[in-house]
Amino acid sequence: MEKEPLFETKRAKGRVLYRVFAASIFAGICLVWFYRASHIPKAGEDGRFGWIGLLGAEIWFGFYWLLTQASRWNPVYRHTFKDRLSQRYENELPGVDVFVCTADATIEPPLMVINTVLSVMAYDYPPEKLSVYLSDDGGSEITYYALLEAAEFAKQWIPYCKRYKVEPRSPAAYFVSISADAIVDHQAKDFWAIKKLYKHIEKEIENIVKLGCVSEEVRSRRKGFSQWDSYSSRRDHDTILQIVIDGRNQNATDVEGCRLPTLVYLAREKRPQYHHNFKAGAMNALIRVSSNISNGKLLLNVDCDMYSNNSMAIRDALCFFMDEEKGHEIAYVQFPQNFENLTKNELYASLRVINEVEAHGVDSYGGPLYIGSGCFHRRDTLCGRKFSKGCKSDMKWENRKGEELGIHEPEESSKSLASCTFEENTQWGKEMGLKYGCPVEDIITGLSIHCRGWKSVNCNPTRKAFLGLAPTTLPDMLVQYKRWSEGNLQILLSKYSPAWYAYGKTSLGHQLGYLRYSFWAANCWATLVYSILPSLYLLRGTSLFPQISSPWFIPFAYVIIGKYTWSFAEFLWCGGTTLGWWNEQRIWLYQRTSSYLFAFIDTILHSFGYSDSAFVITAKVADEDVSQRYKKEILEFGDSSPMLTPLATLALLNLYCFAGFVKEAINRKGIAQVYDTLTLQIMLCGALILINLPLFQALYLRKDKGKIPATVTFKSMACAVIACTCFQFSY
Ligand SMILES: *[C@@H]1O[C@H](CO)[C@@H](O)[C@H](O)[C@H]1NC(C)=O
Ligand SMILES: CC(=O)N[C@H]1CO[C@H](CO)[C@@H](O)[C@@H]1O
């Protein structure tokens, strides 16, 4: 008899309706193109330049809109059957190695890191098959100290979680989420005991963090610290490797005598003369070191701020890999990136629509992109194995020969695997492991896996499996998107371009799904044109759009209203709020006119060899007053980052144009006459002012530290005035 599958795939309802709607929008876009191309003002007439500019922008917008349709055309939803998995395979579940990456103990606090570590150690999974590796690229003894404390705490925490089926299993998140009233009587004693213990280690760790180093007394008392003796700086030290809990050892047990998962600390060797390749380098070192210690067949990697919010997530992922019929094609299972500390109306936007709509869309063409966190990989695929039809790589558990190895041996023999020189003259960073040389190493690695013939799966259960931290200031958010869009553009221009390298290796829909992100950065030009030219011409009173009484007005109105109504409905359907959508439109504008612009320019400079892209880590701690403002949903501009100048200039330019236009209209023609020819320009300029209201507030009204710094204010006022004046005089 056919075995029942371990997962099912459902197509979205209402696809046909959506396709009809999309086709009608496309017809509208074609009419807009046609109108624009056939009505170009003759040479010498005013508005010719603006007209041609808008034609270019509209062609781009239409093209980009087509790309985004690929990820909406055919969404699929996955559902797993974890009970079937345990019935069939409970004793044959494979080994799972979890990698947690941290890079800097000051912006990624050790307490947060160990909460993530504890949450994955407490997975509902046979502990002897689970290993957790912490890669510390900061090589910080404070993080190491925190990990030792976590290992002690785990002996109480894990049995507590299992006894009371606690969720989530990050202690910090658990103690915040649970109210003492919700604790039933028999649990109360244990609850207060474990809470006290956690508060205790929290305090110990905070003390050490304040002190800035680990005291001599602690260093001599605890194992492993001697490895820091040869440490000279975070860029110059030997490999530091410590098996904190050796899960293969029968004596590694919690307070109730149950086995504990393996826990390993790794700070790979760093030398100034060797490039360390950021997170990709750390991941590759982890892949090798873990192969020598636990060698789990399944790898999970999470960022240090992304704790597990669902202790069953490994089982969800295994339902895909162990499915008898389709499992052998799947290279990785990606969970969406969700954030724990979003405000109600998502001040700096979130990945909501990407997670809930677009990821499901690309899933039907071959699978979601690998986004570097919350992703389960087959070890052999990540190490470069090609897909072949007949060959079914077996996920099932095998008893390993290395079981009787002593504790020192794997440590010593693994150290060389994490050395700077190990990768010389090997395929690591090229065909094996994560690829080097790209700010989004994850996307390019995922793409190459897809191009080797594998599929991936998007697993998005209602209860989110991983929760991370979103940026809480505007400059942080802009920098994050700059890195993402820059990396994606670099991939487009690289050897592994989704446009040509992927051609023929994966489906067209899948290519389009990738290209939608590759072209992120390129959106800046069309957006700039559309938010500058119509307003400048408004100041002059020159019309760039059909008048309201002309039939050509209809396609413009249809495309604009249709597109925005859809986007609004989609946003609400994904669980967002009305104000959240409005905030998202603002962030959309800011990303395109700042992050993407800088990313585009940097990429071009980079490709001519001028600048070197750096990997900027997003801060995970915020000042008290910054986080107060964040909670109140007040935009935080804060520092004089050059990325703020274009935003402020653009907003002011629109304000000046609008004011100038109103003055002119009152003086001369009277509002009613201009209304017919300039309607769309007035509305566009007005909308840009409305969306920028919080920015004007931050320019002129706010007194707190998060307002726009004076230097930025002056620069952008000067730029806006000069632009308006020059444009007026060139008339
Ligand atoms: C995280 O898990 C808890 C249960 O432990 C659940 O109530 C909550 O909704 C989850 N968070 C998200 C964002 O899904
Ligand atoms: C790093 C950071 O800003 N964390 C914040 C996340 O949001 C909560 C409340 O929404 C804050 O308390 C944290 O400080």
mmCIF file with all atom_site columns, C-alpha atoms in Angstrom, residues 203-308:
data_model
loop_
_atom_site.group_PDB
_atom_site.id
_atom_site.type_symbol
_atom_site.label_atom_id
_atom_site.label_alt_id
_atom_site.label_comp_id
_atom_site.label_asym_id
_atom_site.label_entity_id
_atom_site.label_seq_id
_atom_site.pdbx_PDB_ins_code
_atom_site.Cartn_x
_atom_site.Cartn_y
_atom_site.Cartn_z
_atom_site.occupancy
_atom_site.B_iso_or_equiv
_atom_site.pdbx_formal_charge
_atom_site.auth_seq_id
_atom_site.auth_comp_id
_atom_site.auth_asym_id
_atom_site.auth_atom_id
_atom_site.pdbx_PDB_model_num
ATOM 1   C CA . LYS A 1 203 ? 22.690 39.081 36.825 1.00 0.00 ? 203 LYS A CA 1
ATOM 2   C CA . GLU A 1 204 ? 26.023 37.254 36.757 1.00 0.00 ? 204 GLU A CA 1
ATOM 3   C CA . ILE A 1 205 ? 26.309 37.761 33.024 1.00 0.00 ? 205 ILE A CA 1
ATOM 4   C CA . GLU A 1 206 ? 25.293 41.399 33.174 1.00 0.00 ? 206 GLU A CA 1
ATOM 5   C CA . ASN A 1 207 ? 27.928 42.010 35.816 1.00 0.00 ? 207 ASN A CA 1
ATOM 6   C CA . ILE A 1 208 ? 30.628 40.511 33.644 1.00 0.00 ? 208 ILE A CA 1
ATOM 7   C CA . VAL A 1 209 ? 29.387 42.512 30.646 1.00 0.00 ? 209 VAL A CA 1
ATOM 8   C CA . LYS A 1 210 ? 29.602 45.705 32.708 1.00 0.00 ? 210 LYS A CA 1
ATOM 9   C CA . LEU A 1 211 ? 33.055 44.755 33.905 1.00 0.00 ? 211 LEU A CA 1
ATOM 10  C CA . GLY A 1 212 ? 34.115 44.147 30.309 1.00 0.00 ? 212 GLY A CA 1
ATOM 11  C CA . CYS A 1 213 ? 36.162 41.047 31.088 1.00 0.00 ? 213 CYS A CA 1
ATOM 12  C CA . VAL A 1 214 ? 36.044 37.790 32.969 1.00 0.00 ? 214 VAL A CA 1
ATOM 13  C CA . SER A 1 215 ? 37.699 37.942 36.369 1.00 0.00 ? 215 SER A CA 1
ATOM 14  C CA . GLU A 1 216 ? 40.804 35.870 37.183 1.00 0.00 ? 216 GLU A CA 1
ATOM 15  C CA . GLU A 1 217 ? 38.871 33.999 39.813 1.00 0.00 ? 217 GLU A CA 1
ATOM 16  C CA . VAL A 1 218 ? 36.249 32.817 37.312 1.00 0.00 ? 218 VAL A CA 1
ATOM 17  C CA . ARG A 1 219 ? 38.866 32.058 34.680 1.00 0.00 ? 219 ARG A CA 1
ATOM 18  C CA . SER A 1 220 ? 40.713 29.716 36.973 1.00 0.00 ? 220 SER A CA 1
ATOM 19  C CA . ARG A 1 221 ? 37.542 28.056 38.206 1.00 0.00 ? 221 ARG A CA 1
ATOM 20  C CA . ARG A 1 222 ? 36.002 27.237 34.819 1.00 0.00 ? 222 ARG A CA 1
ATOM 21  C CA . LYS A 1 223 ? 37.364 25.120 32.003 1.00 0.00 ? 223 LYS A CA 1
ATOM 22  C CA . GLY A 1 224 ? 38.503 26.378 28.636 1.00 0.00 ? 224 GLY A CA 1
ATOM 23  C CA . PHE A 1 225 ? 39.571 29.929 29.435 1.00 0.00 ? 225 PHE A CA 1
ATOM 24  C CA . SER A 1 226 ? 43.254 29.059 29.025 1.00 0.00 ? 226 SER A CA 1
ATOM 25  C CA . GLN A 1 227 ? 42.604 29.070 25.292 1.00 0.00 ? 227 GLN A CA 1
ATOM 26  C CA . TRP A 1 228 ? 42.431 32.862 25.466 1.00 0.00 ? 228 TRP A CA 1
ATOM 27  C CA . ASP A 1 229 ? 46.046 33.047 26.674 1.00 0.00 ? 229 ASP A CA 1
ATOM 28  C CA . SER A 1 230 ? 47.321 33.374 23.120 1.00 0.00 ? 230 SER A CA 1
ATOM 29  C CA . TYR A 1 231 ? 44.543 35.757 22.148 1.00 0.00 ? 231 TYR A CA 1
ATOM 30  C CA . SER A 1 232 ? 45.741 39.183 21.077 1.00 0.00 ? 232 SER A CA 1
ATOM 31  C CA . SER A 1 233 ? 42.671 40.702 19.419 1.00 0.00 ? 233 SER A CA 1
ATOM 32  C CA . ARG A 1 234 ? 39.432 39.593 17.816 1.00 0.00 ? 234 ARG A CA 1
ATOM 33  C CA . ARG A 1 235 ? 41.198 39.766 14.444 1.00 0.00 ? 235 ARG A CA 1
ATOM 34  C CA . ASP A 1 236 ? 44.232 37.844 15.585 1.00 0.00 ? 236 ASP A CA 1
ATOM 35  C CA . HIS A 1 237 ? 43.886 34.635 17.570 1.00 0.00 ? 237 HIS A CA 1
ATOM 36  C CA . ASP A 1 238 ? 44.135 30.841 17.413 1.00 0.00 ? 238 ASP A CA 1
ATOM 37  C CA . THR A 1 239 ? 41.149 28.617 16.985 1.00 0.00 ? 239 THR A CA 1
ATOM 38  C CA . ILE A 1 240 ? 39.258 28.367 20.235 1.00 0.00 ? 240 ILE A CA 1
ATOM 39  C CA . LEU A 1 241 ? 37.167 25.243 20.395 1.00 0.00 ? 241 LEU A CA 1
ATOM 40  C CA . GLN A 1 242 ? 35.492 23.821 23.447 1.00 0.00 ? 242 GLN A CA 1
ATOM 41  C CA . ILE A 1 243 ? 32.993 21.014 23.709 1.00 0.00 ? 243 ILE A CA 1
ATOM 42  C CA . VAL A 1 244 ? 31.024 22.421 26.598 1.00 0.00 ? 244 VAL A CA 1
ATOM 43  C CA . ILE A 1 245 ? 28.618 19.504 26.827 1.00 0.00 ? 245 ILE A CA 1
ATOM 44  C CA . ASP A 1 246 ? 29.640 16.272 25.181 1.00 0.00 ? 246 ASP A CA 1
ATOM 45  C CA . GLY A 1 247 ? 26.368 14.612 24.305 1.00 0.00 ? 247 GLY A CA 1
ATOM 46  C CA . ARG A 1 248 ? 28.067 11.350 23.302 1.00 0.00 ? 248 ARG A CA 1
ATOM 47  C CA . ASN A 1 249 ? 29.103 10.929 26.875 1.00 0.00 ? 249 ASN A CA 1
ATOM 48  C CA . GLN A 1 250 ? 26.567 8.934  28.895 1.00 0.00 ? 250 GLN A CA 1
ATOM 49  C CA . ASN A 1 251 ? 27.292 11.135 31.910 1.00 0.00 ? 251 ASN A CA 1
ATOM 50  C CA . ALA A 1 252 ? 26.189 14.342 30.245 1.00 0.00 ? 252 ALA A CA 1
ATOM 51  C CA . THR A 1 253 ? 22.791 14.448 31.864 1.00 0.00 ? 253 THR A CA 1
ATOM 52  C CA . ASP A 1 254 ? 20.350 16.962 33.238 1.00 0.00 ? 254 ASP A CA 1
ATOM 53  C CA . VAL A 1 255 ? 19.109 17.021 36.839 1.00 0.00 ? 255 VAL A CA 1
ATOM 54  C CA . GLU A 1 256 ? 16.632 14.247 36.081 1.00 0.00 ? 256 GLU A CA 1
ATOM 55  C CA . GLY A 1 257 ? 19.215 11.977 34.542 1.00 0.00 ? 257 GLY A CA 1
ATOM 56  C CA . CYS A 1 258 ? 18.150 12.458 30.926 1.00 0.00 ? 258 CYS A CA 1
ATOM 57  C CA . ARG A 1 259 ? 20.782 12.945 28.245 1.00 0.00 ? 259 ARG A CA 1
ATOM 58  C CA . LEU A 1 260 ? 21.669 16.479 27.157 1.00 0.00 ? 260 LEU A CA 1
ATOM 59  C CA . PRO A 1 261 ? 22.365 17.702 23.647 1.00 0.00 ? 261 PRO A CA 1
ATOM 60  C CA . THR A 1 262 ? 25.956 18.407 22.665 1.00 0.00 ? 262 THR A CA 1
ATOM 61  C CA . LEU A 1 263 ? 27.036 22.022 23.035 1.00 0.00 ? 263 LEU A CA 1
ATOM 62  C CA . VAL A 1 264 ? 30.146 23.391 21.344 1.00 0.00 ? 264 VAL A CA 1
ATOM 63  C CA . TYR A 1 265 ? 31.822 26.785 21.386 1.00 0.00 ? 265 TYR A CA 1
ATOM 64  C CA . LEU A 1 266 ? 33.894 27.759 18.365 1.00 0.00 ? 266 LEU A CA 1
ATOM 65  C CA . ALA A 1 267 ? 35.862 30.888 17.569 1.00 0.00 ? 267 ALA A CA 1
ATOM 66  C CA . ARG A 1 268 ? 37.668 30.074 14.339 1.00 0.00 ? 268 ARG A CA 1
ATOM 67  C CA . GLU A 1 269 ? 41.242 31.181 13.836 1.00 0.00 ? 269 GLU A CA 1
ATOM 68  C CA . LYS A 1 270 ? 41.622 34.795 12.712 1.00 0.00 ? 270 LYS A CA 1
ATOM 69  C CA . ARG A 1 271 ? 44.731 36.421 11.318 1.00 0.00 ? 271 ARG A CA 1
ATOM 70  C CA . PRO A 1 272 ? 44.962 39.940 9.917  1.00 0.00 ? 272 PRO A CA 1
ATOM 71  C CA . GLN A 1 273 ? 46.530 38.730 6.668  1.00 0.00 ? 273 GLN A CA 1
ATOM 72  C CA . TYR A 1 274 ? 43.699 36.283 5.909  1.00 0.00 ? 274 TYR A CA 1
ATOM 73  C CA . HIS A 1 275 ? 40.270 37.405 4.811  1.00 0.00 ? 275 HIS A CA 1
ATOM 74  C CA . HIS A 1 276 ? 37.671 35.867 7.095  1.00 0.00 ? 276 HIS A CA 1
ATOM 75  C CA . ASN A 1 277 ? 34.697 36.124 4.719  1.00 0.00 ? 277 ASN A CA 1
ATOM 76  C CA . PHE A 1 278 ? 32.235 37.202 7.367  1.00 0.00 ? 278 PHE A CA 1
ATOM 77  C CA . LYS A 1 279 ? 29.310 34.929 8.145  1.00 0.00 ? 279 LYS A CA 1
ATOM 78  C CA . ALA A 1 280 ? 29.912 32.646 5.158  1.00 0.00 ? 280 ALA A CA 1
ATOM 79  C CA . GLY A 1 281 ? 33.399 31.913 6.477  1.00 0.00 ? 281 GLY A CA 1
ATOM 80  C CA . ALA A 1 282 ? 32.015 31.172 9.928  1.00 0.00 ? 282 ALA A CA 1
ATOM 81  C CA . MET A 1 283 ? 29.357 28.846 8.533  1.00 0.00 ? 283 MET A CA 1
ATOM 82  C CA . ASN A 1 284 ? 31.886 26.899 6.491  1.00 0.00 ? 284 ASN A CA 1
ATOM 83  C CA . ALA A 1 285 ? 34.129 26.453 9.521  1.00 0.00 ? 285 ALA A CA 1
ATOM 84  C CA . LEU A 1 286 ? 31.092 25.194 11.440 1.00 0.00 ? 286 LEU A CA 1
ATOM 85  C CA . ILE A 1 287 ? 30.181 22.740 8.701  1.00 0.00 ? 287 ILE A CA 1
ATOM 86  C CA . ARG A 1 288 ? 33.652 21.204 8.851  1.00 0.00 ? 288 ARG A CA 1
ATOM 87  C CA . VAL A 1 289 ? 34.071 21.210 12.602 1.00 0.00 ? 289 VAL A CA 1
ATOM 88  C CA . SER A 1 290 ? 30.646 19.699 13.175 1.00 0.00 ? 290 SER A CA 1
ATOM 89  C CA . SER A 1 291 ? 31.358 16.961 10.650 1.00 0.00 ? 291 SER A CA 1
ATOM 90  C CA . ASN A 1 292 ? 34.155 15.843 12.928 1.00 0.00 ? 292 ASN A CA 1
ATOM 91  C CA . ILE A 1 293 ? 32.138 15.958 16.138 1.00 0.00 ? 293 ILE A CA 1
ATOM 92  C CA . SER A 1 294 ? 28.491 15.066 15.595 1.00 0.00 ? 294 SER A CA 1
ATOM 93  C CA . ASN A 1 295 ? 28.153 14.958 11.807 1.00 0.00 ? 295 ASN A CA 1
ATOM 94  C CA . GLY A 1 296 ? 24.380 15.400 11.806 1.00 0.00 ? 296 GLY A CA 1
ATOM 95  C CA . LYS A 1 297 ? 22.766 14.899 8.421  1.00 0.00 ? 297 LYS A CA 1
ATOM 96  C CA . LEU A 1 298 ? 20.582 17.914 8.852  1.00 0.00 ? 298 LEU A CA 1
ATOM 97  C CA . LEU A 1 299 ? 21.885 21.413 9.545  1.00 0.00 ? 299 LEU A CA 1
ATOM 98  C CA . LEU A 1 300 ? 19.900 24.291 10.945 1.00 0.00 ? 300 LEU A CA 1
ATOM 99  C CA . ASN A 1 301 ? 21.339 27.750 11.026 1.00 0.00 ? 301 ASN A CA 1
ATOM 100 C CA . VAL A 1 302 ? 19.933 30.652 13.000 1.00 0.00 ? 302 VAL A CA 1
ATOM 101 C CA . ASP A 1 303 ? 21.176 34.137 13.715 1.00 0.00 ? 303 ASP A CA 1
ATOM 102 C CA . CYS A 1 304 ? 21.982 34.774 17.342 1.00 0.00 ? 304 CYS A CA 1
ATOM 103 C CA . ASP A 1 305 ? 18.926 36.995 17.793 1.00 0.00 ? 305 ASP A CA 1
ATOM 104 C CA . MET A 1 306 ? 16.508 34.452 16.344 1.00 0.00 ? 306 MET A CA 1
ATOM 105 C CA . TYR A 1 307 ? 15.213 32.193 19.036 1.00 0.00 ? 307 TYR A CA 1
ATOM 106 C CA . SER A 1 308 ? 13.071 29.188 18.387 1.00 0.00 ? 308 SER A CA 1
#
